[in-house]
PDB file of C-alpha atoms in Angstrom:
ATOM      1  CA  UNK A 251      84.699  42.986  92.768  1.00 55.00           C
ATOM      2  CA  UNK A 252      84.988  46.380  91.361  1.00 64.00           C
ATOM      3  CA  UNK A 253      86.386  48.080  88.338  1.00 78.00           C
ATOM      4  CA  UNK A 254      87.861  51.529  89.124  1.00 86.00           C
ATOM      5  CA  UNK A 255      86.286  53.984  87.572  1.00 93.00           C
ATOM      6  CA  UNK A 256      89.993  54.578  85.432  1.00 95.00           C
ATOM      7  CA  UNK A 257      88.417  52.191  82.910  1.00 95.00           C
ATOM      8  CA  UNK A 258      85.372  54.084  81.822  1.00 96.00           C
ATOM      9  CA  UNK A 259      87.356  57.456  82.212  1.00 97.00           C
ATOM     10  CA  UNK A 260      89.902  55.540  79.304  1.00 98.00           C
ATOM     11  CA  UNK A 261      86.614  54.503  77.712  1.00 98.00           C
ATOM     12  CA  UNK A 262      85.886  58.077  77.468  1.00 97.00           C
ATOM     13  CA  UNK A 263      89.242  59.737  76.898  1.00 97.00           C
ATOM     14  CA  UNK A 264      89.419  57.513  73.662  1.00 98.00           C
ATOM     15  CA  UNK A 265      85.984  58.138  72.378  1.00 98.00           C
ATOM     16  CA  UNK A 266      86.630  62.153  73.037  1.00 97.00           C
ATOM     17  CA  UNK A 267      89.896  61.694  71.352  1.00 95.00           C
ATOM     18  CA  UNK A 268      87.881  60.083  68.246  1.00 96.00           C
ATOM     19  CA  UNK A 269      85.056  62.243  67.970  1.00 96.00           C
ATOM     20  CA  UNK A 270      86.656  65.785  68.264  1.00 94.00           C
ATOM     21  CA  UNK A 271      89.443  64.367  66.052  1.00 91.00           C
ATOM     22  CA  UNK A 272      90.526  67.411  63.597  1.00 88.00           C
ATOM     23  CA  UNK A 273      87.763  69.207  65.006  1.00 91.00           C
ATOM     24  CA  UNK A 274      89.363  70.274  68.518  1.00 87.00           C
ATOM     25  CA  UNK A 275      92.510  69.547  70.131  1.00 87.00           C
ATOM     26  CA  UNK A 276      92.369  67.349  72.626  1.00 89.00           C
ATOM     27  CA  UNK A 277      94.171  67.910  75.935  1.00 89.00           C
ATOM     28  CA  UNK A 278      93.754  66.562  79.368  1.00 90.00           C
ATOM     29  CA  UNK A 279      92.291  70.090  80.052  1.00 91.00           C
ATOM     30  CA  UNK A 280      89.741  70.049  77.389  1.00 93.00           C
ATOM     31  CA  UNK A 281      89.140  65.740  78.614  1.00 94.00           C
ATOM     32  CA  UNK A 282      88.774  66.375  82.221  1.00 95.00           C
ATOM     33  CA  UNK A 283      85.997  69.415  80.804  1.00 96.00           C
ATOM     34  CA  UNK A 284      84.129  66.452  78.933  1.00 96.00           C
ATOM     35  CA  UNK A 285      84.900  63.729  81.471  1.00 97.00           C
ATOM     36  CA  UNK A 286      83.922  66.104  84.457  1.00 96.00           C
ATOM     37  CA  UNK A 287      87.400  64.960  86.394  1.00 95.00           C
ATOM     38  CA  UNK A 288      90.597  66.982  87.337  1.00 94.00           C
ATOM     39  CA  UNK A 289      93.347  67.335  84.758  1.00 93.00           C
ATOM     40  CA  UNK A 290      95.836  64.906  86.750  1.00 95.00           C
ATOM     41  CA  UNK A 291      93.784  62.068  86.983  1.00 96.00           C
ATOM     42  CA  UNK A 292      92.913  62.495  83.180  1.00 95.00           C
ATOM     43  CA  UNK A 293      96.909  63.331  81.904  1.00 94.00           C
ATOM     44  CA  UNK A 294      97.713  59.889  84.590  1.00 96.00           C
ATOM     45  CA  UNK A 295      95.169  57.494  82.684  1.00 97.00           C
ATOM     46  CA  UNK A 296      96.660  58.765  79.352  1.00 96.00           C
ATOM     47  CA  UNK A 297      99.989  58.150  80.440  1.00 96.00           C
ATOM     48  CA  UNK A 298      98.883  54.689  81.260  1.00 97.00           C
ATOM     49  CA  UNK A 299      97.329  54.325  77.765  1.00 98.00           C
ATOM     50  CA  UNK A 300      99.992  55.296  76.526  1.00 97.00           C
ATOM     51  CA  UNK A 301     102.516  52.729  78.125  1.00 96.00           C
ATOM     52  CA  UNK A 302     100.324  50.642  76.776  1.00 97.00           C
ATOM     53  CA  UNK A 303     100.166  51.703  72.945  1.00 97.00           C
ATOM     54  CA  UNK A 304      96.984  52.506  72.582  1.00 98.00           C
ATOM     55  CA  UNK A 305      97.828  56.288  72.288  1.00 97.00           C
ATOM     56  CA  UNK A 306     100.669  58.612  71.498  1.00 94.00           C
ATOM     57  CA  UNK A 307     100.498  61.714  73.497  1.00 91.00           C
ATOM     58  CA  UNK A 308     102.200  65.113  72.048  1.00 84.00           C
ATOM     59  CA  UNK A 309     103.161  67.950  74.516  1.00 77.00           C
ATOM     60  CA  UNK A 310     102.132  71.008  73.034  1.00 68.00           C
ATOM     61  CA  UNK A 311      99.771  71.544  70.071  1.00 65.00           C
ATOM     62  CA  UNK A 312     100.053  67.799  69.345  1.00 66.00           C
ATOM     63  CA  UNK A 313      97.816  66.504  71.511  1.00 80.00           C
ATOM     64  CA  UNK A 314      96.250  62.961  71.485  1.00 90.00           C
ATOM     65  CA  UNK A 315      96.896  60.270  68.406  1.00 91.00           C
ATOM     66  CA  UNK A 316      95.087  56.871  68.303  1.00 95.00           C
ATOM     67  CA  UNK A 317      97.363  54.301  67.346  1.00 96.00           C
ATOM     68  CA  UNK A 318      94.823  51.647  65.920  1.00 96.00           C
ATOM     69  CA  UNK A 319      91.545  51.708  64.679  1.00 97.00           C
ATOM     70  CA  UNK A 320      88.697  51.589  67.344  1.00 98.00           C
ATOM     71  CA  UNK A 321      87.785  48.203  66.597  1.00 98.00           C
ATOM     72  CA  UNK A 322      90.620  46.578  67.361  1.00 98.00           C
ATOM     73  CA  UNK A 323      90.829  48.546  70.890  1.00 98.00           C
ATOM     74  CA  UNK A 324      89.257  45.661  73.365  1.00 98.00           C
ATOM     75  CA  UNK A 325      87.902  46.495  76.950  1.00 97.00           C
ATOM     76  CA  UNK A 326      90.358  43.881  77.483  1.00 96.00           C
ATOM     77  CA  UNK A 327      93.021  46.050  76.163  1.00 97.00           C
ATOM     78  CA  UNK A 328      91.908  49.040  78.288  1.00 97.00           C
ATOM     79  CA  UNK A 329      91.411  46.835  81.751  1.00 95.00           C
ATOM     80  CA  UNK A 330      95.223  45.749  81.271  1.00 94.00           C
ATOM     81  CA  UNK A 331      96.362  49.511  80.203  1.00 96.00           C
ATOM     82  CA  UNK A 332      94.583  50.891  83.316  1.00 95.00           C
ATOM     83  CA  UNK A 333      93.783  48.890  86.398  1.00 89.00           C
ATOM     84  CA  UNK A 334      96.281  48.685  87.969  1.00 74.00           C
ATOM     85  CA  UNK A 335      95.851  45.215  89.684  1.00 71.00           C
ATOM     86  CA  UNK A 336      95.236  43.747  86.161  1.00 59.00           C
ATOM     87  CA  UNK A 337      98.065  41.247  85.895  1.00 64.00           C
ATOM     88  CA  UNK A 338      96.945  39.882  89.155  1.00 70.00           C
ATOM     89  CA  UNK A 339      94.223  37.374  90.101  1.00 73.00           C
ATOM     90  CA  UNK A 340      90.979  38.387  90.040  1.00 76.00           C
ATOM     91  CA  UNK A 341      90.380  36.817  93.482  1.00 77.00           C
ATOM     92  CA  UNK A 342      92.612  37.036  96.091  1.00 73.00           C
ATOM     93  CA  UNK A 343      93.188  34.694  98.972  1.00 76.00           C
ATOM     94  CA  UNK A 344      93.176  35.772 102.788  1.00 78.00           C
ATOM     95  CA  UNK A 345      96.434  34.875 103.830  1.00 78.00           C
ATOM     96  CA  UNK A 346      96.771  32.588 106.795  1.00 84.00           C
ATOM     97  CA  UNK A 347      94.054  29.970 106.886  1.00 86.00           C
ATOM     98  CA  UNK A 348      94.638  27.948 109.523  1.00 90.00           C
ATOM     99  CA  UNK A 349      96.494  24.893 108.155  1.00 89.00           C
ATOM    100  CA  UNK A 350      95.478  23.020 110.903  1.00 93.00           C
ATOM    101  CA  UNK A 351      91.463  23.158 110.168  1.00 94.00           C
ATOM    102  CA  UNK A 352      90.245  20.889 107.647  1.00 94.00           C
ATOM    103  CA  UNK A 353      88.432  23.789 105.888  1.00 94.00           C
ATOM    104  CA  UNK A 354      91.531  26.005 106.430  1.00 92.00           C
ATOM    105  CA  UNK A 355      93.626  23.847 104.899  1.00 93.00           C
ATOM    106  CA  UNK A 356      91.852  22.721 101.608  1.00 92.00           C
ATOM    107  CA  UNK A 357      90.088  25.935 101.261  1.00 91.00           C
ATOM    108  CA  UNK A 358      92.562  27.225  98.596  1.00 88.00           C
ATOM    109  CA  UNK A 359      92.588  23.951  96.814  1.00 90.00           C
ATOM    110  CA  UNK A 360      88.824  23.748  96.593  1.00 93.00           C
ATOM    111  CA  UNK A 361      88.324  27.227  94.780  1.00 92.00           C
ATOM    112  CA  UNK A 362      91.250  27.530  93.000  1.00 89.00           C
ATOM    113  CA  UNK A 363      89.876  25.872  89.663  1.00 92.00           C
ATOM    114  CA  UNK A 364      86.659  27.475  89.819  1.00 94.00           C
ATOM    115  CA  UNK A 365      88.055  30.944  90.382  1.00 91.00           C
ATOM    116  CA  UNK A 366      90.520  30.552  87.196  1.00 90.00           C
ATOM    117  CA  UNK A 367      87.708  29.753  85.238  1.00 94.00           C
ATOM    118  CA  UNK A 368      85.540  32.855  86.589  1.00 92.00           C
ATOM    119  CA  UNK A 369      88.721  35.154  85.437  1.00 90.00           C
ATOM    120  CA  UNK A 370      89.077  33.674  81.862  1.00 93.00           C
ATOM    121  CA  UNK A 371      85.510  33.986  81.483  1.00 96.00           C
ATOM    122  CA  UNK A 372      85.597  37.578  82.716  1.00 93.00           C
ATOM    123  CA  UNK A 373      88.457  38.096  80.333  1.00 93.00           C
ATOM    124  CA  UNK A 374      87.340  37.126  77.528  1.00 97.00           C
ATOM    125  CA  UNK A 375      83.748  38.431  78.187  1.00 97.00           C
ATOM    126  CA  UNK A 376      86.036  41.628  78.273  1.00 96.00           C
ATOM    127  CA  UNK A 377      87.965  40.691  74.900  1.00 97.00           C
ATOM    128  CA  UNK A 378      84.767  40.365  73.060  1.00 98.00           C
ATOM    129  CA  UNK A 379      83.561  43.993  73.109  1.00 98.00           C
ATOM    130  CA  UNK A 380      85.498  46.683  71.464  1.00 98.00           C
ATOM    131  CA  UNK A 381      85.875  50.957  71.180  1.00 98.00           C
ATOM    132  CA  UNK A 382      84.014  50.607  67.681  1.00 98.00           C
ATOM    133  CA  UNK A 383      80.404  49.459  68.546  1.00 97.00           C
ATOM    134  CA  UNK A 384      80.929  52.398  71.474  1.00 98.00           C
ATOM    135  CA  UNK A 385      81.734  55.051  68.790  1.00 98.00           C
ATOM    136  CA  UNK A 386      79.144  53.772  66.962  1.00 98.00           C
ATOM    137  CA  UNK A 387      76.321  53.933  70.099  1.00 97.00           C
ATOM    138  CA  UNK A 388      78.127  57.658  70.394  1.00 97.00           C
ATOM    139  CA  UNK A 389      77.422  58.813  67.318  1.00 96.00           C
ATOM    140  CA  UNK A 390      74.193  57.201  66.681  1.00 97.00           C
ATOM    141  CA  UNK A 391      72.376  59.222  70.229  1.00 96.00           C
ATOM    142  CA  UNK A 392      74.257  62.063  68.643  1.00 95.00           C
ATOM    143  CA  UNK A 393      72.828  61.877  65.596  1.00 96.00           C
ATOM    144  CA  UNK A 394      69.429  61.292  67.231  1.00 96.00           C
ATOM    145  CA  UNK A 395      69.175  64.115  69.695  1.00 90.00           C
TER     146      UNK A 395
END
């Protein structure tokens, strides 16, 4: 399994978003400078973030508003906002085991509870970090260099 990197680009959009907060304005232009991606892929993962109310997005001078305080921002919250298989099982089945080989046929049966608990784990592993203690690691090396 692999997270897309979309999560630690939203990781990074928010913690731009916070730090340059009154001090720049933050558009995908100026994000995809920072984040070292194009403009599209940064003004896409927005949008998603923003579907998902983390962020309100203003054309124009707006720019980008954080709609709660880092802390309560989750990883959680960001792997449902962005990756896009999210809502899905972590583990996916291959389609046609052959029903008619004992292994083939109980296969799904025999995982199934083990894999459910491997994705609740992983989700609430993911539900236990938040954008704070990030911010905070950000401006801490900041302060230190």
């Amino acid at each position: 399994m692999q997270i897309s990197t979309k999560f630690t680009i939203a990781v990074h959009i928010l913690m731009a978003a916070k730090y340059f907060e009154g001090k720049q304005k933050i558009t995908s232009s100026f994000l995809a400078g920072s984040i070292g991606s194009n403009p599209v892929i940064v003004r896409n993962i927005m949008l998603q973030l923003q579907e998902a109310g983390i962020i309100d997005v203003k054309r124009g001078p707006g720019g980008i508003t954080i709609n709660r305080p880092l802390s309560r921002i989750t990883y959680l919250d960001i792997y449902k906002a962005v990756e896009t298989n999210s809502g899905d099982d972590l583990f996916r089945f291959h389609e046609n085991p052959n029903r008619l080989c004992p292994v083939g046929h109980n296969i799904h049966a025999a995982l199934d509870k083990s894999l459910e608990q491997i994705q609740q784990a992983f989700e609430k592993e993911l539900a236990a970090h938040n954008l704070g203690d990030v911010y905070d690691h950000i401006e801490a090396a900041v302060k230190a260099s």
